[in-house]
Amino acid sequence: GAAIIPHRWKVWFGGEVGGPFSDRPRVSCLHSVTSDVGKNVSEEVLPGILLTSFDGAKAIIEAEGANPSDFWLFCGICGWETEAFYREMNVEGLWRVVSSDGGTILEELNMLRCEEEEEFAAQRTCDVDSDPRNAGLHTWEMLMDMIGKEDEAHESEYSFGDLMLKEWATKVLSFSLQEDRSFLMSDYIPNSDGEEEIFDVSEYDPASGMRSSSVCSTPQSSTVVGALIRASSAKRSPYLLADQGFHKSVILVVLDDEESSQGVILNHVTTETITLDLEGTNVEIPVRYGGPFQDLARGEGDSKPPLVFLLSSPSLREASIGVEVGTSGIFACTKQNITKAINAGLASVADVMAVQGLSMWKKHCSRSGVRGDIEEGYFEEISNNNIGNVWRRLLSQKPLSKDTVDENLLIAAEAWAMGRAVPQDDPVYVFGSDVDTEALADEALRRWVKAFFL
């Protein structure tokens, strides 16, 4: 018999709820087939516009001889609580009504469709927004033109928001699913069973979920405690679209046991300071943000997590002051230890870092934790020969303020670059622009620092 040729469906991203990366994707189809069959398997959204399931769409095709091109197939939906949507619409002005007329909406939907078959596309009046990497921005500009907001639309072209949206679309809508996931945990995103894409050193798929690998590898015998690591040097940073605070970060690993790996970020100076009493003289040093896990370091009844003082000085080993982190030559000290060491002339106040908070990597099988992230390319180890230079450069950062934020970020980037020599590859540009993705990730980090610390 004749071979059955499967239908080809063009899929639009409808939203994160029930979207392509959820455990239960939700598929729905808009159409304008108003026959009895079309109405029986559909709900009317507006006069002339109906909504059905994917099975309903296939039933209409089978009964009516319709084509997939008669449907707009969406995976996922957007959802709001009524009060939240009202606030966004009427108070914050985040949304604009383009049309509530069925005929006009059908016309707009038809303009969205550009089929892959060139002959068919040439016969239709449609927008050329078929490349998912453009994130529908041409369509948005077209709709803004329709309501007289063309100036507003064109002013935002190549803005930070547009560029970030294109990067999101490049990695989320241009599918490249893999099963490996980072083991880095964050307070700001789900820390288990996320539905997101994997970062690969050559082709990063962003999102921030952390689904564990189902395959366990050979146990690792080496410890990473005391290792100084830095965030990936891949041209597309794994922290461009999520967890921007880890972009170009430098982290000291302080614990690695069966349950987790823990470390402290060294390059994020905050606006807070801590006062040291040095033989009657009060000296302030900046407090650094060690990571998103603040509660784990907080003792019972404490209002804030305790500070960890770090000092790199061989003299401390001989004086039995503090505890060396691995064999790094960096010592974790209490405030009393630090004061004693400085008053004894074993160290200078300029050599001290005060860190609050932790970063954590969950363990799943033996090849996980921070070691797993190093092997997957999320982080890179800094050689012992470079640790001293990186440490000294970071010590030159100042307490954070509007005046010092750019200088501190520059120093952090320089310290990160000192960690490891990497060949200079050709830059990777945001789709449809001349903007380097590394520069975009740097700007995303800058905005993250200002949003969380200033």
Short mmCIF file of C-alpha atoms in Angstrom, two decimals:
data_model
loop_
_atom_site.label_atom_id
_atom_site.label_comp_id
_atom_site.label_asym_id
_atom_site.label_seq_id
_atom_site.Cartn_x
_atom_site.Cartn_y
_atom_site.Cartn_z
CA GLY A 1 0.00 0.00 0.00
CA ALA A 2 0.92 3.63 -0.23
CA ALA A 3 3.26 4.94 2.46
CA ILE A 4 1.69 7.21 5.05
CA ILE A 5 3.40 10.59 5.01
CA PRO A 6 3.34 12.14 8.49
CA HIS A 7 2.14 15.70 8.80
CA ARG A 8 4.68 18.38 9.65
CA TRP A 9 3.61 20.84 12.32
CA LYS A 10 5.15 24.19 13.09
CA VAL A 11 5.32 24.67 16.85
CA TRP A 12 5.18 27.97 18.74
CA PHE A 13 6.42 28.39 22.31
CA GLY A 14 3.27 29.28 24.25
CA GLY A 15 4.78 29.75 27.70
CA GLU A 16 6.68 28.03 30.49
CA VAL A 17 3.63 26.41 32.11
CA GLY A 18 3.37 23.05 30.35
CA GLY A 19 6.14 24.15 28.01
CA PRO A 20 8.60 22.05 25.99
CA PHE A 21 10.83 21.37 29.00
CA SER A 22 8.16 20.46 31.52
CA ASP A 23 7.41 16.89 32.56
CA ARG A 24 3.93 17.23 31.07
CA PRO A 25 4.03 19.45 27.99
CA ARG A 26 0.69 21.04 27.21
CA VAL A 27 -0.14 21.33 23.50
CA SER A 28 -3.06 23.36 22.19
CA CYS A 29 -4.10 24.49 18.72
CA LEU A 30 -5.82 27.65 17.54
CA HIS A 31 -7.76 27.45 14.27
CA SER A 32 -10.65 28.89 12.28
CA VAL A 33 -12.23 25.70 10.95
CA THR A 34 -15.90 26.32 11.74
CA SER A 35 -17.35 23.09 10.39
CA ASP A 36 -19.43 20.84 12.64
CA VAL A 37 -16.42 18.65 13.40
CA GLY A 38 -14.26 21.72 14.07
CA LYS A 39 -16.81 23.11 16.54
CA ASN A 40 -17.48 19.77 18.23
CA VAL A 41 -13.85 19.24 19.26
CA SER A 42 -13.09 22.89 20.03
CA GLU A 43 -13.96 25.80 22.30
CA GLU A 44 -14.66 29.22 20.86
CA VAL A 45 -12.19 31.84 22.06
CA LEU A 46 -13.53 34.70 19.94
CA PRO A 47 -15.94 34.69 16.99
CA GLY A 48 -14.13 32.78 14.26
CA ILE A 49 -11.27 31.64 16.48
CA LEU A 50 -11.39 28.21 18.14
CA LEU A 51 -9.12 26.31 20.50
CA THR A 52 -8.64 22.54 20.43
CA SER A 53 -6.19 19.88 21.56
CA PHE A 54 -3.61 18.27 19.32
CA ASP A 55 -5.82 15.20 19.04
CA GLY A 56 -8.71 17.47 18.11
CA ALA A 57 -6.63 19.10 15.39
CA LYS A 58 -5.71 15.70 13.95
CA ALA A 59 -9.38 14.69 14.02
CA ILE A 60 -10.32 17.82 12.05
CA ILE A 61 -7.61 17.08 9.49
CA GLU A 62 -8.82 13.51 9.09
CA ALA A 63 -12.51 14.45 8.77
CA GLU A 64 -12.28 17.70 6.84
CA GLY A 65 -9.16 17.27 4.74
CA ALA A 66 -7.56 20.26 6.47
CA ASN A 67 -3.78 20.79 6.70
CA PRO A 68 -1.46 21.44 9.64
CA SER A 69 -1.00 24.90 8.13
CA ASP A 70 -4.63 25.62 9.11
CA PHE A 71 -3.62 25.42 12.79
CA TRP A 72 -1.35 27.34 15.13
CA LEU A 73 0.14 24.74 17.47
CA PHE A 74 1.40 26.06 20.81
CA CYS A 75 3.39 24.16 23.42
CA GLY A 76 2.90 25.67 26.87
CA ILE A 77 0.83 28.55 28.19
CA CYS A 78 1.30 31.75 30.17
CA GLY A 79 -0.61 32.01 33.43
CA TRP A 80 -1.32 34.70 36.01
CA GLU A 81 -3.40 35.10 39.09
CA THR A 82 -6.17 37.55 38.22
CA GLU A 83 -4.89 40.21 40.58
CA ALA A 84 -1.32 39.90 39.27
CA PHE A 85 -2.43 40.22 35.65
CA TYR A 86 -4.60 43.25 36.46
CA ARG A 87 -1.66 44.91 38.20
CA GLU A 88 0.73 44.20 35.32
CA MET A 89 -1.81 45.38 32.76
CA ASN A 90 -3.35 48.44 34.37
CA VAL A 91 -0.87 49.61 37.01
CA GLU A 92 2.59 48.67 35.79
CA GLY A 93 1.80 48.99 32.08
CA LEU A 94 3.69 45.82 31.15
CA TRP A 95 1.18 44.74 28.50
CA ARG A 96 -0.68 46.49 25.68
CA VAL A 97 -3.89 45.45 23.95
CA VAL A 98 -3.31 45.08 20.22
CA SER A 99 -6.70 43.69 19.23
CA SER A 100 -9.67 41.84 20.67
CA ASP A 101 -11.43 41.43 17.33
CA GLY A 102 -11.46 37.89 15.93
CA GLY A 103 -10.93 38.94 12.32
CA THR A 104 -7.97 41.15 13.15
CA ILE A 105 -6.38 38.49 15.34
CA LEU A 106 -6.73 35.93 12.54
CA GLU A 107 -4.99 38.32 10.21
CA GLU A 108 -2.20 38.78 12.74
CA LEU A 109 -1.87 35.03 13.24
CA ASN A 110 -1.60 34.53 9.49
CA MET A 111 1.18 37.08 9.38
CA LEU A 112 3.04 35.07 12.01
CA ARG A 113 3.17 32.01 9.82
CA CYS A 114 6.03 31.54 7.43
CA GLU A 115 6.13 27.95 6.24
CA GLU A 116 9.42 26.32 5.35
CA GLU A 117 8.24 25.66 1.80
CA GLU A 118 9.42 28.76 -0.07
CA GLU A 119 6.77 28.61 -2.78
CA PHE A 120 3.96 28.49 -0.23
CA ALA A 121 5.54 31.24 1.86
CA ALA A 122 5.88 33.48 -1.18
CA GLN A 123 2.14 33.23 -1.79
CA ARG A 124 1.29 34.60 1.67
CA THR A 125 1.70 37.96 3.30
CA CYS A 126 3.67 37.04 6.36
CA ASP A 127 6.38 38.29 8.63
CA VAL A 128 9.86 36.86 8.15
CA ASP A 129 10.15 35.84 11.80
CA SER A 130 10.50 32.11 11.20
CA ASP A 131 14.01 31.83 12.72
CA PRO A 132 13.43 31.05 16.41
CA ARG A 133 16.66 32.82 17.37
CA ASN A 134 14.98 36.15 16.63
CA ALA A 135 12.56 35.44 19.51
CA GLY A 136 9.56 36.89 17.66
CA LEU A 137 10.92 40.42 17.91
CA HIS A 138 9.96 41.26 14.31
CA THR A 139 6.40 40.27 15.12
CA TRP A 140 6.38 42.38 18.28
CA GLU A 141 7.66 45.39 16.34
CA MET A 142 4.99 44.86 13.70
CA LEU A 143 2.24 44.76 16.33
CA MET A 144 3.61 47.85 18.06
CA ASP A 145 3.51 49.64 14.70
CA MET A 146 -0.17 48.72 14.40
CA ILE A 147 -1.04 50.57 17.62
CA GLY A 148 1.10 53.61 16.89
CA LYS A 149 4.01 52.65 19.15
CA GLU A 150 6.61 52.26 16.41
CA ASP A 151 9.00 54.81 17.97
CA GLU A 152 8.96 52.95 21.29
CA ALA A 153 9.56 49.67 19.50
CA HIS A 154 12.48 50.93 17.44
CA GLU A 155 14.10 52.64 20.44
CA SER A 156 14.42 49.27 22.19
CA GLU A 157 16.08 47.58 19.21
CA TYR A 158 19.43 46.02 20.24
CA SER A 159 18.73 46.90 23.87
CA PHE A 160 20.05 44.71 26.68
CA GLY A 161 16.62 43.13 27.05
CA ASP A 162 16.31 42.32 23.35
CA LEU A 163 19.78 40.81 23.23
CA MET A 164 19.12 38.65 26.30
CA LEU A 165 15.83 37.52 24.79
CA LYS A 166 17.62 36.47 21.59
CA GLU A 167 20.16 34.49 23.59
CA TRP A 168 17.34 32.81 25.49
CA ALA A 169 15.61 31.93 22.22
CA THR A 170 18.84 30.71 20.66
CA LYS A 171 19.32 28.18 23.41
CA VAL A 172 15.79 27.32 24.45
CA LEU A 173 13.87 27.40 21.19
CA SER A 174 16.68 25.94 19.08
CA PHE A 175 16.42 22.54 20.71
CA SER A 176 19.54 20.66 21.77
CA LEU A 177 18.50 18.56 24.76
CA GLN A 178 21.01 16.51 26.72
CA GLU A 179 20.72 14.74 30.04
CA ASP A 180 23.72 16.06 31.98
CA ARG A 181 23.16 18.94 34.36
CA SER A 182 25.20 21.20 36.59
CA PHE A 183 25.17 20.21 40.24
CA LEU A 184 25.41 23.82 41.42
CA MET A 185 22.53 24.72 43.72
CA SER A 186 20.99 28.16 44.09
CA ASP A 187 18.48 29.82 46.37
CA TYR A 188 17.08 31.74 43.43
CA ILE A 189 16.10 28.85 41.16
CA PRO A 190 14.62 25.36 41.67
CA ASN A 191 17.27 23.00 43.02
CA SER A 192 15.88 19.70 41.83
CA ASP A 193 14.19 18.21 38.81
CA GLY A 194 14.49 21.38 36.71
CA GLU A 195 13.39 21.24 33.11
CA GLU A 196 16.19 23.03 31.38
CA GLU A 197 18.98 22.64 28.90
CA ILE A 198 22.55 21.57 29.51
CA PHE A 199 25.63 23.71 29.24
CA ASP A 200 28.09 22.25 26.80
CA VAL A 201 31.46 23.97 26.47
CA SER A 202 30.95 24.53 22.73
CA GLU A 203 27.17 24.95 22.67
CA TYR A 204 25.61 26.22 25.88
CA ASP A 205 21.94 25.50 26.45
CA PRO A 206 21.00 27.85 29.27
CA ALA A 207 18.37 27.54 31.78
CA SER A 208 19.14 26.82 35.32
CA GLY A 209 17.64 23.45 36.22
CA MET A 210 19.78 20.81 37.80
CA ARG A 211 18.47 17.40 36.83
CA SER A 212 20.87 14.75 38.06
CA SER A 213 22.45 12.26 35.73
CA SER A 214 21.08 8.76 36.09
CA VAL A 215 24.45 7.13 35.41
CA CYS A 216 27.07 6.79 38.16
CA SER A 217 30.70 6.75 37.17
CA THR A 218 33.86 5.49 38.84
CA PRO A 219 34.41 7.05 42.28
CA GLN A 220 36.81 9.98 42.41
CA SER A 221 39.69 9.57 44.82
CA SER A 222 41.11 13.09 44.69
CA THR A 223 39.74 15.81 46.91
CA VAL A 224 39.03 19.31 45.70
CA VAL A 225 39.12 20.96 49.14
CA GLY A 226 41.50 23.90 48.91
CA ALA A 227 41.18 24.19 45.16
CA LEU A 228 40.70 27.66 43.74
CA ILE A 229 38.37 27.45 40.76
CA ARG A 230 37.02 29.95 38.30
CA ALA A 231 33.89 30.02 36.17
CA SER A 232 34.01 28.65 32.64
CA SER A 233 35.94 30.50 29.96
CA ALA A 234 33.60 29.22 27.22
CA LYS A 235 32.65 31.97 24.79
CA ARG A 236 29.00 31.53 25.76
CA SER A 237 29.06 31.80 29.51
CA PRO A 238 26.92 29.18 31.29
CA TYR A 239 25.85 32.03 33.57
CA LEU A 240 24.60 34.46 30.94
CA LEU A 241 20.91 33.71 31.43
CA ALA A 242 20.83 32.28 34.96
CA ASP A 243 22.87 32.65 38.14
CA GLN A 244 24.75 35.62 36.69
CA GLY A 245 26.62 36.05 39.96
CA PHE A 246 28.76 33.04 39.03
CA HIS A 247 29.90 34.54 35.71
CA LYS A 248 33.68 35.04 35.86
CA SER A 249 33.61 34.10 39.53
CA VAL A 250 36.56 32.86 41.59
CA ILE A 251 35.66 30.30 44.27
CA LEU A 252 37.61 28.61 47.06
CA VAL A 253 36.35 25.07 47.73
CA VAL A 254 36.16 24.59 51.49
CA LEU A 255 34.33 21.26 51.88
CA ASP A 256 33.77 18.14 49.82
CA ASP A 257 32.00 15.21 51.50
CA GLU A 258 29.51 12.51 50.55
CA GLU A 259 26.53 14.87 50.48
CA SER A 260 27.83 18.03 48.89
CA SER A 261 30.67 20.28 47.90
CA GLN A 262 30.84 23.77 49.37
CA GLY A 263 32.81 26.83 48.45
CA VAL A 264 32.95 30.58 48.93
CA ILE A 265 32.94 33.14 46.13
CA LEU A 266 35.84 35.55 46.60
CA ASN A 267 35.23 38.27 44.00
CA HIS A 268 31.92 39.82 45.15
CA VAL A 269 32.59 42.67 47.56
CA THR A 270 29.44 44.04 49.23
CA THR A 271 28.57 47.39 50.77
CA GLU A 272 28.97 45.96 54.28
CA THR A 273 32.16 46.17 56.32
CA ILE A 274 33.45 44.52 59.48
CA THR A 275 35.50 46.35 62.11
CA LEU A 276 38.70 44.88 63.53
CA ASP A 277 40.08 46.21 66.81
CA LEU A 278 43.83 46.29 66.32
CA GLU A 279 45.47 47.38 69.57
CA GLY A 280 43.03 50.22 70.07
CA THR A 281 42.73 51.18 66.42
CA ASN A 282 39.54 50.27 64.56
CA VAL A 283 40.06 49.17 60.98
CA GLU A 284 37.24 48.28 58.57
CA ILE A 285 37.48 45.64 55.87
CA PRO A 286 34.80 44.85 53.27
CA VAL A 287 32.53 41.83 53.60
CA ARG A 288 32.36 39.56 50.57
CA TYR A 289 29.37 37.57 49.35
CA GLY A 290 30.31 33.90 49.47
CA GLY A 291 27.22 32.46 47.83
CA PRO A 292 23.43 32.14 47.94
CA PHE A 293 23.30 29.73 50.89
CA GLN A 294 23.23 32.03 53.87
CA ASP A 295 21.01 29.97 56.17
CA LEU A 296 23.32 26.92 56.21
CA ALA A 297 26.09 28.97 57.78
CA ARG A 298 23.81 30.63 60.33
CA GLY A 299 23.87 29.28 63.84
CA GLU A 300 20.74 28.83 65.93
CA GLY A 301 19.52 32.21 67.14
CA ASP A 302 21.90 34.14 64.87
CA SER A 303 20.40 36.99 62.84
CA LYS A 304 23.17 36.74 60.25
CA PRO A 305 25.42 33.90 59.08
CA PRO A 306 28.89 34.04 60.63
CA LEU A 307 31.83 35.57 58.84
CA VAL A 308 34.73 33.45 57.68
CA PHE A 309 38.05 35.26 57.63
CA LEU A 310 40.55 34.10 55.03
CA LEU A 311 44.24 34.87 55.06
CA SER A 312 47.05 33.63 52.84
CA SER A 313 50.22 33.57 54.91
CA PRO A 314 52.73 30.70 55.49
CA SER A 315 53.48 32.19 58.90
CA LEU A 316 50.08 31.08 60.19
CA ARG A 317 50.98 27.42 59.75
CA GLU A 318 54.06 27.80 61.95
CA ALA A 319 52.10 29.79 64.54
CA SER A 320 49.18 27.30 64.50
CA ILE A 321 46.70 30.08 63.80
CA GLY A 322 43.57 29.20 61.85
CA VAL A 323 42.89 26.10 59.74
CA GLU A 324 44.47 25.67 56.32
CA VAL A 325 41.92 24.98 53.57
CA GLY A 326 43.32 21.83 52.00
CA THR A 327 46.89 22.56 50.93
CA SER A 328 46.04 25.92 49.37
CA GLY A 329 48.10 28.04 51.73
CA ILE A 330 44.87 29.92 52.53
CA PHE A 331 43.77 29.77 56.15
CA ALA A 332 40.24 30.03 57.53
CA CYS A 333 40.26 32.01 60.74
CA THR A 334 37.98 33.45 63.36
CA LYS A 335 37.93 37.17 64.07
CA GLN A 336 40.04 36.53 67.15
CA ASN A 337 42.58 34.54 65.06
CA ILE A 338 42.88 37.38 62.57
CA THR A 339 43.32 40.02 65.25
CA LYS A 340 45.98 37.89 66.97
CA ALA A 341 47.88 37.31 63.72
CA ILE A 342 47.89 40.99 62.74
CA ASN A 343 48.85 42.20 66.22
CA ALA A 344 51.69 39.67 66.23
CA GLY A 345 52.98 41.01 62.93
CA LEU A 346 52.30 37.76 61.08
CA ALA A 347 49.96 39.41 58.60
CA SER A 348 48.61 42.74 57.44
CA VAL A 349 44.99 43.85 57.50
CA ALA A 350 45.31 44.36 53.73
CA ASP A 351 45.81 40.59 53.37
CA VAL A 352 42.46 39.63 54.95
CA MET A 353 39.20 38.65 53.26
CA ALA A 354 35.93 38.44 55.21
CA VAL A 355 33.32 36.23 53.52
CA GLN A 356 29.67 35.59 54.39
CA GLY A 357 27.56 32.83 52.83
CA LEU A 358 28.28 29.64 50.89
CA SER A 359 27.95 28.16 47.43
CA MET A 360 26.89 24.52 47.29
CA TRP A 361 26.92 21.65 44.81
CA LYS A 362 24.70 18.66 45.49
CA LYS A 363 26.08 15.14 45.27
CA HIS A 364 24.55 12.47 43.07
CA CYS A 365 26.65 9.35 42.62
CA SER A 366 30.37 9.86 42.97
CA ARG A 367 31.04 12.00 39.94
CA SER A 368 29.09 14.98 41.11
CA GLY A 369 29.50 17.95 43.32
CA VAL A 370 31.97 20.55 42.23
CA ARG A 371 34.19 17.89 40.65
CA GLY A 372 31.37 17.00 38.28
CA ASP A 373 30.92 20.66 37.31
CA ILE A 374 34.64 21.01 36.64
CA GLU A 375 34.55 17.96 34.38
CA GLU A 376 31.48 19.26 32.56
CA GLY A 377 33.14 22.61 31.89
CA TYR A 378 31.15 24.86 34.20
CA PHE A 379 34.28 25.64 36.22
CA GLU A 380 38.04 25.37 35.72
CA GLU A 381 40.76 24.76 38.30
CA ILE A 382 43.30 27.51 38.84
CA SER A 383 46.85 26.18 38.95
CA ASN A 384 48.85 26.59 42.14
CA ASN A 385 51.29 28.85 40.29
CA ASN A 386 48.50 31.36 39.63
CA ILE A 387 46.72 31.33 43.01
CA GLY A 388 48.96 34.01 44.52
CA ASN A 389 48.42 36.47 41.67
CA VAL A 390 44.65 35.91 41.69
CA TRP A 391 44.46 36.33 45.48
CA ARG A 392 46.50 39.53 45.54
CA ARG A 393 44.48 41.09 42.72
CA LEU A 394 41.19 40.40 44.49
CA LEU A 395 42.51 41.96 47.69
CA SER A 396 42.69 45.32 45.88
CA GLN A 397 38.88 45.52 45.60
CA LYS A 398 37.20 48.23 47.67
CA PRO A 399 33.93 48.29 49.63
CA LEU A 400 31.12 48.35 47.10
CA SER A 401 29.43 51.62 46.19
CA LYS A 402 28.04 53.27 43.09
CA ASP A 403 31.48 54.80 42.59
CA THR A 404 33.46 51.56 42.96
CA VAL A 405 31.19 48.99 41.29
CA ASP A 406 32.77 49.23 37.84
CA GLU A 407 36.32 49.23 39.22
CA ASN A 408 35.59 46.19 41.40
CA LEU A 409 34.11 44.30 38.45
CA LEU A 410 37.17 45.14 36.35
CA ILE A 411 39.49 43.88 39.09
CA ALA A 412 37.42 40.70 39.44
CA ALA A 413 37.59 40.10 35.69
CA GLU A 414 41.35 40.63 35.72
CA ALA A 415 41.77 38.18 38.61
CA TRP A 416 39.57 35.67 36.79
CA ALA A 417 41.71 36.04 33.64
CA MET A 418 44.89 35.50 35.67
CA GLY A 419 43.59 32.10 36.72
CA ARG A 420 44.27 30.35 33.48
CA ALA A 421 45.65 31.20 30.06
CA VAL A 422 43.05 30.45 27.40
CA PRO A 423 43.57 30.74 23.61
CA GLN A 424 41.67 33.70 22.16
CA ASP A 425 39.02 32.21 19.88
CA ASP A 426 36.82 34.17 17.54
CA PRO A 427 33.98 35.90 19.38
CA VAL A 428 30.45 34.50 19.36
CA TYR A 429 27.83 37.08 18.49
CA VAL A 430 24.21 37.40 19.55
CA PHE A 431 22.00 36.41 16.62
CA GLY A 432 21.38 39.26 14.20
CA SER A 433 23.76 41.64 15.96
CA ASP A 434 27.43 42.56 16.32
CA VAL A 435 27.34 42.16 20.12
CA ASP A 436 29.80 39.64 21.59
CA THR A 437 28.05 37.21 23.96
CA GLU A 438 30.95 37.59 26.42
CA ALA A 439 30.33 41.35 26.60
CA LEU A 440 26.62 40.68 27.09
CA ALA A 441 27.38 38.27 29.96
CA ASP A 442 29.65 40.92 31.54
CA GLU A 443 26.81 43.43 31.39
CA ALA A 444 24.37 40.88 32.85
CA LEU A 445 26.79 40.37 35.76
CA ARG A 446 27.08 44.12 36.28
CA ARG A 447 23.30 44.46 36.47
CA TRP A 448 23.11 41.49 38.83
CA VAL A 449 25.64 43.08 41.21
CA LYS A 450 23.80 46.40 41.20
CA ALA A 451 20.43 44.72 41.74
CA PHE A 452 21.51 42.49 44.65
CA PHE A 453 24.16 44.56 46.42
CA LEU A 454 23.41 48.24 45.79
#
